[in-house]
Coordinates of C-alpha atoms and ligand atoms in Angstrom, one line a residue:
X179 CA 131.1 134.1 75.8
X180 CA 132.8 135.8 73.2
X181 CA 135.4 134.3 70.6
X182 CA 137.4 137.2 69.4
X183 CA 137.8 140.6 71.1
X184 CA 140.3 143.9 70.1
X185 CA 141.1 145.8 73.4
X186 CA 143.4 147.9 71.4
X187 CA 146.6 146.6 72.6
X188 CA 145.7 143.6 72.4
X189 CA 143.5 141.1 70.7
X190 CA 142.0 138.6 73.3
X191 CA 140.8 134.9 71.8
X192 CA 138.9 132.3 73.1
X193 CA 141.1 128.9 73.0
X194 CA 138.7 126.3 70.9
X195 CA 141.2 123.9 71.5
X196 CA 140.8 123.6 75.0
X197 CA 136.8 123.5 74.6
X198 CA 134.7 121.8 76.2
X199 CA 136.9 121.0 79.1
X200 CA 137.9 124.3 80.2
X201 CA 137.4 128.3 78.9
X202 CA 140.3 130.2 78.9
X203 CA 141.6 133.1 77.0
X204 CA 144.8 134.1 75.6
X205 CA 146.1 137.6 75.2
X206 CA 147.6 138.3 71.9
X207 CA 150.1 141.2 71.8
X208 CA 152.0 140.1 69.1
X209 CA 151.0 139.4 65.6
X210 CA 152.8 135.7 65.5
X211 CA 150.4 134.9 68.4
X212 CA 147.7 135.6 66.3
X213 CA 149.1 133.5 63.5
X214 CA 149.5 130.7 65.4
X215 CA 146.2 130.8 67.0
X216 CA 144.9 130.4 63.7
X217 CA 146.9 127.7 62.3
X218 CA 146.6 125.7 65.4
X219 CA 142.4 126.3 65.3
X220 CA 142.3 127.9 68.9
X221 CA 140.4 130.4 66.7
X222 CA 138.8 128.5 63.7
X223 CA 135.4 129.0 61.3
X224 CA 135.5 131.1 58.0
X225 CA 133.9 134.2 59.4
X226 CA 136.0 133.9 62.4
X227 CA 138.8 133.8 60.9
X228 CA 138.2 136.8 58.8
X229 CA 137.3 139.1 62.2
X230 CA 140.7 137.4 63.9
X231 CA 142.8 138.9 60.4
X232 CA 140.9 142.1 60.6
X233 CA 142.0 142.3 64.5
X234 CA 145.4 141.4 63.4
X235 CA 145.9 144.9 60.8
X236 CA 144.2 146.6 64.0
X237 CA 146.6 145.1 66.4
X238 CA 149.7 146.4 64.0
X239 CA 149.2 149.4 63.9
X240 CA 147.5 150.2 67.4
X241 CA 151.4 148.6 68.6
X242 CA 153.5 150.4 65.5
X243 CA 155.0 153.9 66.6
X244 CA 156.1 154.6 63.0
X245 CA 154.5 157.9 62.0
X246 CA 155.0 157.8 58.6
X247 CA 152.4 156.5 56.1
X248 CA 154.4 154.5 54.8
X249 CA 155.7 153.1 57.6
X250 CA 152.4 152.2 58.7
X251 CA 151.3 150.6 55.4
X252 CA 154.8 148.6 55.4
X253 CA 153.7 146.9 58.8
X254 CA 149.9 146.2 57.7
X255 CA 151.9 144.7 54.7
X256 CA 154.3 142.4 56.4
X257 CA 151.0 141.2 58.8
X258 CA 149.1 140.8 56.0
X259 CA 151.5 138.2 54.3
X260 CA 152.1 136.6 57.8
X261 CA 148.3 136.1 58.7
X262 CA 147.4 135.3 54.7
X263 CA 150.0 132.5 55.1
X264 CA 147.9 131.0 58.3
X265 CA 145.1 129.1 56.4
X266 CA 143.9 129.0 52.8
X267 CA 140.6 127.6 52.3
X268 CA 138.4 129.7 54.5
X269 CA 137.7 132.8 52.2
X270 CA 137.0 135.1 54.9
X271 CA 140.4 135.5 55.8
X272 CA 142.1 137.0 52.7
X273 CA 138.6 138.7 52.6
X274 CA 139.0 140.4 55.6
X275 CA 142.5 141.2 54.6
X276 CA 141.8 142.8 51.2
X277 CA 138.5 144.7 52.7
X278 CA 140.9 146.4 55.3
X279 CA 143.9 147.3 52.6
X280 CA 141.6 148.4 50.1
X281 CA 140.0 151.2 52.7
X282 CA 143.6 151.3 54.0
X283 CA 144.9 152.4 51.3
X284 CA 142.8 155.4 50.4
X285 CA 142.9 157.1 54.1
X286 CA 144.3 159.9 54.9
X287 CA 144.6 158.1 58.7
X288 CA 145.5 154.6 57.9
X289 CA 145.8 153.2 61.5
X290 CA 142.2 155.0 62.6
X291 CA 140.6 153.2 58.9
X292 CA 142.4 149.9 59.8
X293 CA 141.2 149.4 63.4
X294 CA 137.3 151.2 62.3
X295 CA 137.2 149.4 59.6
X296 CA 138.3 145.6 61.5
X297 CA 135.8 146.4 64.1
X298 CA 132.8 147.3 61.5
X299 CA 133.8 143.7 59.8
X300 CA 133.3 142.4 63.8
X301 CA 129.7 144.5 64.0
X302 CA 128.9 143.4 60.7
X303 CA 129.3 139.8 61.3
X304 CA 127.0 139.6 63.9
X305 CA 124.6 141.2 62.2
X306 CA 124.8 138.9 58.9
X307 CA 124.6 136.3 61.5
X308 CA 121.2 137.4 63.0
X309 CA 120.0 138.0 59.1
X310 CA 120.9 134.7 57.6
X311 CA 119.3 132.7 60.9
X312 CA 116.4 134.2 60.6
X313 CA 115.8 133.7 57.0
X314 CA 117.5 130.2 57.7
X315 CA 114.7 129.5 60.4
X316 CA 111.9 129.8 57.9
X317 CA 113.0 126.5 56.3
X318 CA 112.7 124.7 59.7
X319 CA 109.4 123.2 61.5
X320 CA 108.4 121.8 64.9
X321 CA 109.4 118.3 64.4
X322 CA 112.7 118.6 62.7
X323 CA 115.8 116.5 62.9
X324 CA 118.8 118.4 61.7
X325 CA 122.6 116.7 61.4
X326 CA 124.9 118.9 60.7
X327 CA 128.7 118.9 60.6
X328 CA 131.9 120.6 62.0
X329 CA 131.0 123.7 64.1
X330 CA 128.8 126.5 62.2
X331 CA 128.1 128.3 65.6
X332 CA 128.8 131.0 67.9
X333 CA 132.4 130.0 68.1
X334 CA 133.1 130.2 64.5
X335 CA 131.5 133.8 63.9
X336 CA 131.4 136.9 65.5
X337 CA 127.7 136.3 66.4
X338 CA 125.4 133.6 66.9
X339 CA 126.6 131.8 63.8
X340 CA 125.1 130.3 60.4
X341 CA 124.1 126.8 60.6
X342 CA 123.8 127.0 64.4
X343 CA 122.3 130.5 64.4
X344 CA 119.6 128.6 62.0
X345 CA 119.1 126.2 64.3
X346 CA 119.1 128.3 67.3
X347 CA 117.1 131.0 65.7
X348 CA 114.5 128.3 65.3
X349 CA 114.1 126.8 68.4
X350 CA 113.9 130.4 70.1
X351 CA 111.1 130.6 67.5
X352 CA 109.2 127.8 69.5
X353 CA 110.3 125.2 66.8
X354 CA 110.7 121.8 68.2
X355 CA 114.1 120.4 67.1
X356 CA 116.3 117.7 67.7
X357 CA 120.3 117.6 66.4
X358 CA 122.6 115.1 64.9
X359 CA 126.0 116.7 65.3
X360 CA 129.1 114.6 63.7
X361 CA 131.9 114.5 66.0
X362 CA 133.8 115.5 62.5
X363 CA 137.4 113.8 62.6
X364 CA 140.2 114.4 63.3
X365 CA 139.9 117.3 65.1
X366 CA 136.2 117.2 66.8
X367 CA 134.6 120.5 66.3
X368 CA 131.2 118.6 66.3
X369 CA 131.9 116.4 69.8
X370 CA 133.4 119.0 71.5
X371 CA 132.0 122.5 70.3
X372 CA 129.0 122.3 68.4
X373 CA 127.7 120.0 71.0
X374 CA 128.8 122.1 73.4
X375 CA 127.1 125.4 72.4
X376 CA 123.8 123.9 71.4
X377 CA 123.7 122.5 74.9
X378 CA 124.3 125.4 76.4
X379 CA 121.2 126.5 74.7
X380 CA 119.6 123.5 75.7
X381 CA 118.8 122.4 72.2
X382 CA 118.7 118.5 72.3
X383 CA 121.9 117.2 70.9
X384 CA 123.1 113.7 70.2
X385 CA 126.3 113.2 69.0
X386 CA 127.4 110.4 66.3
X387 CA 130.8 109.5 65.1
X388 CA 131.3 110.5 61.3
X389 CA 130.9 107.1 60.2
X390 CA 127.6 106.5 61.6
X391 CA 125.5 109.4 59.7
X392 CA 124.4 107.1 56.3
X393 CA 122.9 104.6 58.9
X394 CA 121.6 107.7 61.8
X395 CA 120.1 109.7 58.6
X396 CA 118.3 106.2 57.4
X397 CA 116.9 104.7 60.8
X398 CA 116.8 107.9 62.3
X399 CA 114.8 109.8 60.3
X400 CA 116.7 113.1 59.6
X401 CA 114.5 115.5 57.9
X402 CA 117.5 118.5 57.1
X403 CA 121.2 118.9 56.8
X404 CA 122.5 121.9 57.5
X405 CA 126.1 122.6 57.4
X406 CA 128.6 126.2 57.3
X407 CA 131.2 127.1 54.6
X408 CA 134.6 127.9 53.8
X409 CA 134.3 129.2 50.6
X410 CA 131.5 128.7 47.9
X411 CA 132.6 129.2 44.2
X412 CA 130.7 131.4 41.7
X413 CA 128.4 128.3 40.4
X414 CA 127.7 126.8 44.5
X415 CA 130.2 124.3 44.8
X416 CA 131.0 124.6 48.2
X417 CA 134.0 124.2 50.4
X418 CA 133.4 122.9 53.6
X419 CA 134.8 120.7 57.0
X420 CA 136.3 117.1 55.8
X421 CA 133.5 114.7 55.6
X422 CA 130.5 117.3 54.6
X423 CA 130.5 116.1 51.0
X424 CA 129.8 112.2 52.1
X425 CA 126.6 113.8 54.1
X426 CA 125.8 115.8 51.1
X427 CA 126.0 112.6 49.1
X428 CA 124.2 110.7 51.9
X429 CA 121.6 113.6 51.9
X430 CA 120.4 113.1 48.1
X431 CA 120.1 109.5 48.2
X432 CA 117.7 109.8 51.3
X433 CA 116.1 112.6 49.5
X434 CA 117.3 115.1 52.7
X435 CA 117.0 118.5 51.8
X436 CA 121.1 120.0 52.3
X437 CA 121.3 123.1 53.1
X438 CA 124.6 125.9 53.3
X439 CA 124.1 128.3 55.2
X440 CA 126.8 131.1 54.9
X441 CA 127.7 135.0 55.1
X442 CA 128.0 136.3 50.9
X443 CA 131.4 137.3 52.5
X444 CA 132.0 133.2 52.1
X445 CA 131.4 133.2 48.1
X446 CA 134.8 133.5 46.3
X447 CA 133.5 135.2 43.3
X448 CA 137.0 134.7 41.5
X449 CA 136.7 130.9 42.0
X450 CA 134.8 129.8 39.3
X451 CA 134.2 126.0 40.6
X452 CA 135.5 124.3 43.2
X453 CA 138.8 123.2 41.3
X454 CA 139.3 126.7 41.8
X455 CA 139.3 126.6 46.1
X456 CA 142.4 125.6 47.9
X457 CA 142.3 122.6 50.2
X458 CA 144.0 122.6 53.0
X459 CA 146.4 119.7 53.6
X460 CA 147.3 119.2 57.8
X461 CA 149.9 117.4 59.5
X462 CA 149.7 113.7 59.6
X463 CA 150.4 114.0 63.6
X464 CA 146.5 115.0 63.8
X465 CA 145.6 111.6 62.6
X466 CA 148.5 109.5 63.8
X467 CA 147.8 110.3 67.7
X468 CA 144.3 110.3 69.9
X469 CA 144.7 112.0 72.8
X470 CA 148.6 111.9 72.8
X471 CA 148.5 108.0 72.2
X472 CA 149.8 105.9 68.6
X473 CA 146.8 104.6 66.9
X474 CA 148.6 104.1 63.0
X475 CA 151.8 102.4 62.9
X476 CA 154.8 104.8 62.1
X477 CA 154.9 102.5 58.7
X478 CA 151.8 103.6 57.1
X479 CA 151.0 106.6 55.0
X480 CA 148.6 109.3 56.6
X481 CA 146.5 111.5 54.3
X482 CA 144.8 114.6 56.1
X483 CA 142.8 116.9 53.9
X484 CA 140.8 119.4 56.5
X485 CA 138.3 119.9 53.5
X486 CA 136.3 118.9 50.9
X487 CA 134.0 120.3 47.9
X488 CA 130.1 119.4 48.0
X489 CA 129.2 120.2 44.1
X490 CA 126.1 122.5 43.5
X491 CA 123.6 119.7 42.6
X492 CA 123.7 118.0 45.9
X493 CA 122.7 121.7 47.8
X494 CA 119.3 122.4 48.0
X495 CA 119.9 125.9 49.3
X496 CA 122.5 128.5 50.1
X497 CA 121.0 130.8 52.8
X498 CA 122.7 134.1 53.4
X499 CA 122.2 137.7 54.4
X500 CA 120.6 138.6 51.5
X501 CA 117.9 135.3 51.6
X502 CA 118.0 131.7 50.5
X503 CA 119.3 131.4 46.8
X504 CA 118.3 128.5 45.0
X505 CA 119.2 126.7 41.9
X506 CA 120.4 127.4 39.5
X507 CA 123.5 129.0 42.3
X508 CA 125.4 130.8 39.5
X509 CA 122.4 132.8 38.3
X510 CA 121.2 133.3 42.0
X511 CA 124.3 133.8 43.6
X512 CA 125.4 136.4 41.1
X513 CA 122.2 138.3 41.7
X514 CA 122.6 138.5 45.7
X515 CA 125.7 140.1 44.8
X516 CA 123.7 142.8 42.7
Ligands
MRU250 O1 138.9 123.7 60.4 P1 137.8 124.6 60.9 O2 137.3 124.2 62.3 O3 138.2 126.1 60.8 O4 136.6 124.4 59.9 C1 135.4 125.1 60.1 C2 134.3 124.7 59.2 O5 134.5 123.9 58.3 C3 133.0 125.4 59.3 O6 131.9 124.6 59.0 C4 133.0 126.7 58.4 O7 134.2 127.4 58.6 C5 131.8 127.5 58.7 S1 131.8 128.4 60.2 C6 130.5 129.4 60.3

């Protein structure tokens, strides 16, 4: 099953939202198609995020009949701003934007560099993915029980994912593993995707509500956390889905290793801690309604932040591409970018 796909005049998206109930695929012919399918999460996960931006540039000028250079770079411009505008915490977007502009900008064929260059960021992906899970895998054993949070799989990446592809790397490995997936309020990536993949892979999943992982990680022995990104700052503080910093918190009282497992395409050089990473604020409607029906009164106030910032000293490891950094993150992280 794949997420995200370019066919040139179109880019064709798998709808998370609908997940697990029923697959089906929209066609995306226009670029406001692609903006909404990111700001209503029927394409969601950093590195996802990032390929469905890089598919957007491709997209504009696969459709734009403008000959001119400048004409060309206008319309990558005006998508740019649109698909920027979509989501702000997941690095991988603007990441994907700048890598594509930057190469964009220096062709002497703009639209060939901005569609080669938004598929090698699709290529690329998977292969980070099969990287990082492998080097991810090493920190697992037979006997394992991993919660994690959100979706960090398949779905979220070009490939087989981060967390996940840890996790699923390691069980193709022989490793005998169980998994705690959050159902992650308000939107349910853990209940309905993550839970949803690693079954598919027949990993054995259990799913808990958000509430109940101080009491599953205490009575139920979990050995290892291990949770995606959004964006990781320059000394490790990491962004991720609402709710991973209680588990990280959770995790160090219970003495749990934590572990991030991310692309480097994640870490935001420029932010140098996590006051420095935008948090995404969503409507209240997310929280106000289950499955179409009231559950607040129209009276009280409705906070929805869709993420929060673990600091450094609750992760025990960030793995990536390029290995598993440890701490101290600033010193480690700045060499991975060597
Ligand atoms: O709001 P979402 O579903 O886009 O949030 C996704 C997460 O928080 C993931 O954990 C993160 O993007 C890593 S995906 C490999």
């Amino acid at each position: 099953m794949r997420t995200i796909e370019f066919r040139g005049d179109r880019v064709v998206i798998l709808d998370q939202t609908l997940l697990p109930e029923k697959i089906e695929y929209i066609e995306c012919r226009e670029i406001s198609c692609i903006a909404e399918a990111i700001k209503s999460l029927r394409i969601r996960g950093a590195p996802a995020l990032g390929i469905a931006a890089a598919f957007a540039l491709a997209l504009t000028v696969s459709k734009n009949s403008a000959r001119s250079r400048k004409g060309i770079i206008e319309a990558l411009d005006e998508t740019y701003k649109v698909i920027k505008a979509t989501r702000p915490t997941a690095v991988n977007l603007v990441w994907a934007l700048d890598r594509v502009m930057e190469k964009v900008r220096v062709s002497e064929d703009p639209s060939g560099t901005a569609i080669s260059e938004a598929l090698r960021i699709y290529e690329e992906d998977l292969e980070i993915n099969g990287k990082l899970s492998r080097y991810g895998a090493e920190l697992l054993e037979s006997g394992d029980i991993v919660q994690t949070h959100c979706n960090a799989g398949g779905l979220a990446t070009g490939g087989i994912g981060t967390a996940l592809g840890v996790i699923l790397e390691a069980w193709k490995q022989g490793k005998e593993i169980k998994v705690f997936a959050d159902e992650t309020r308000p939107l349910l990536q853990g209940a309905r995707l993550t839970a949803f993949e690693l079954s598919q892979a027949h990993v054995p999943v259990t799913v808990i509500t958000d509430s109940m992982a101080g009491f599953v990680m205490r009575r139920h022995n979990v050995t290892k956390v291990i949770v995606g990104a959004d964006r990781i700052a320059a000394n490790g503080d990491t962004a991720n889905k609402i709710g991973t910093y209680t588990l990280a918190v959770l995790a160090k009282e219970h003495k749990v290793p934590f572990y991030v497992a991310a692309p480097l395409s994640t870490i935001d050089l420029r932010a140098e801690s996590g006051e420095d990473i935008p948090i995404e604020y969503r409507k209240k409607e997310e929280l106000e309604f289950f499955s179409g029906k009231r559950i607040v009164p129209p009276e009280a106030n409705i906070l929805n932040p869709a993420f929060d910032v673990t600091p450094a000293e609750y992760i025990t490891a960030i793995i990536t591409e390029k290995g598993v950094l440890r701490p101290h993150f600033k010193e480690s992280i700045r060499r991975a970018f060597e």
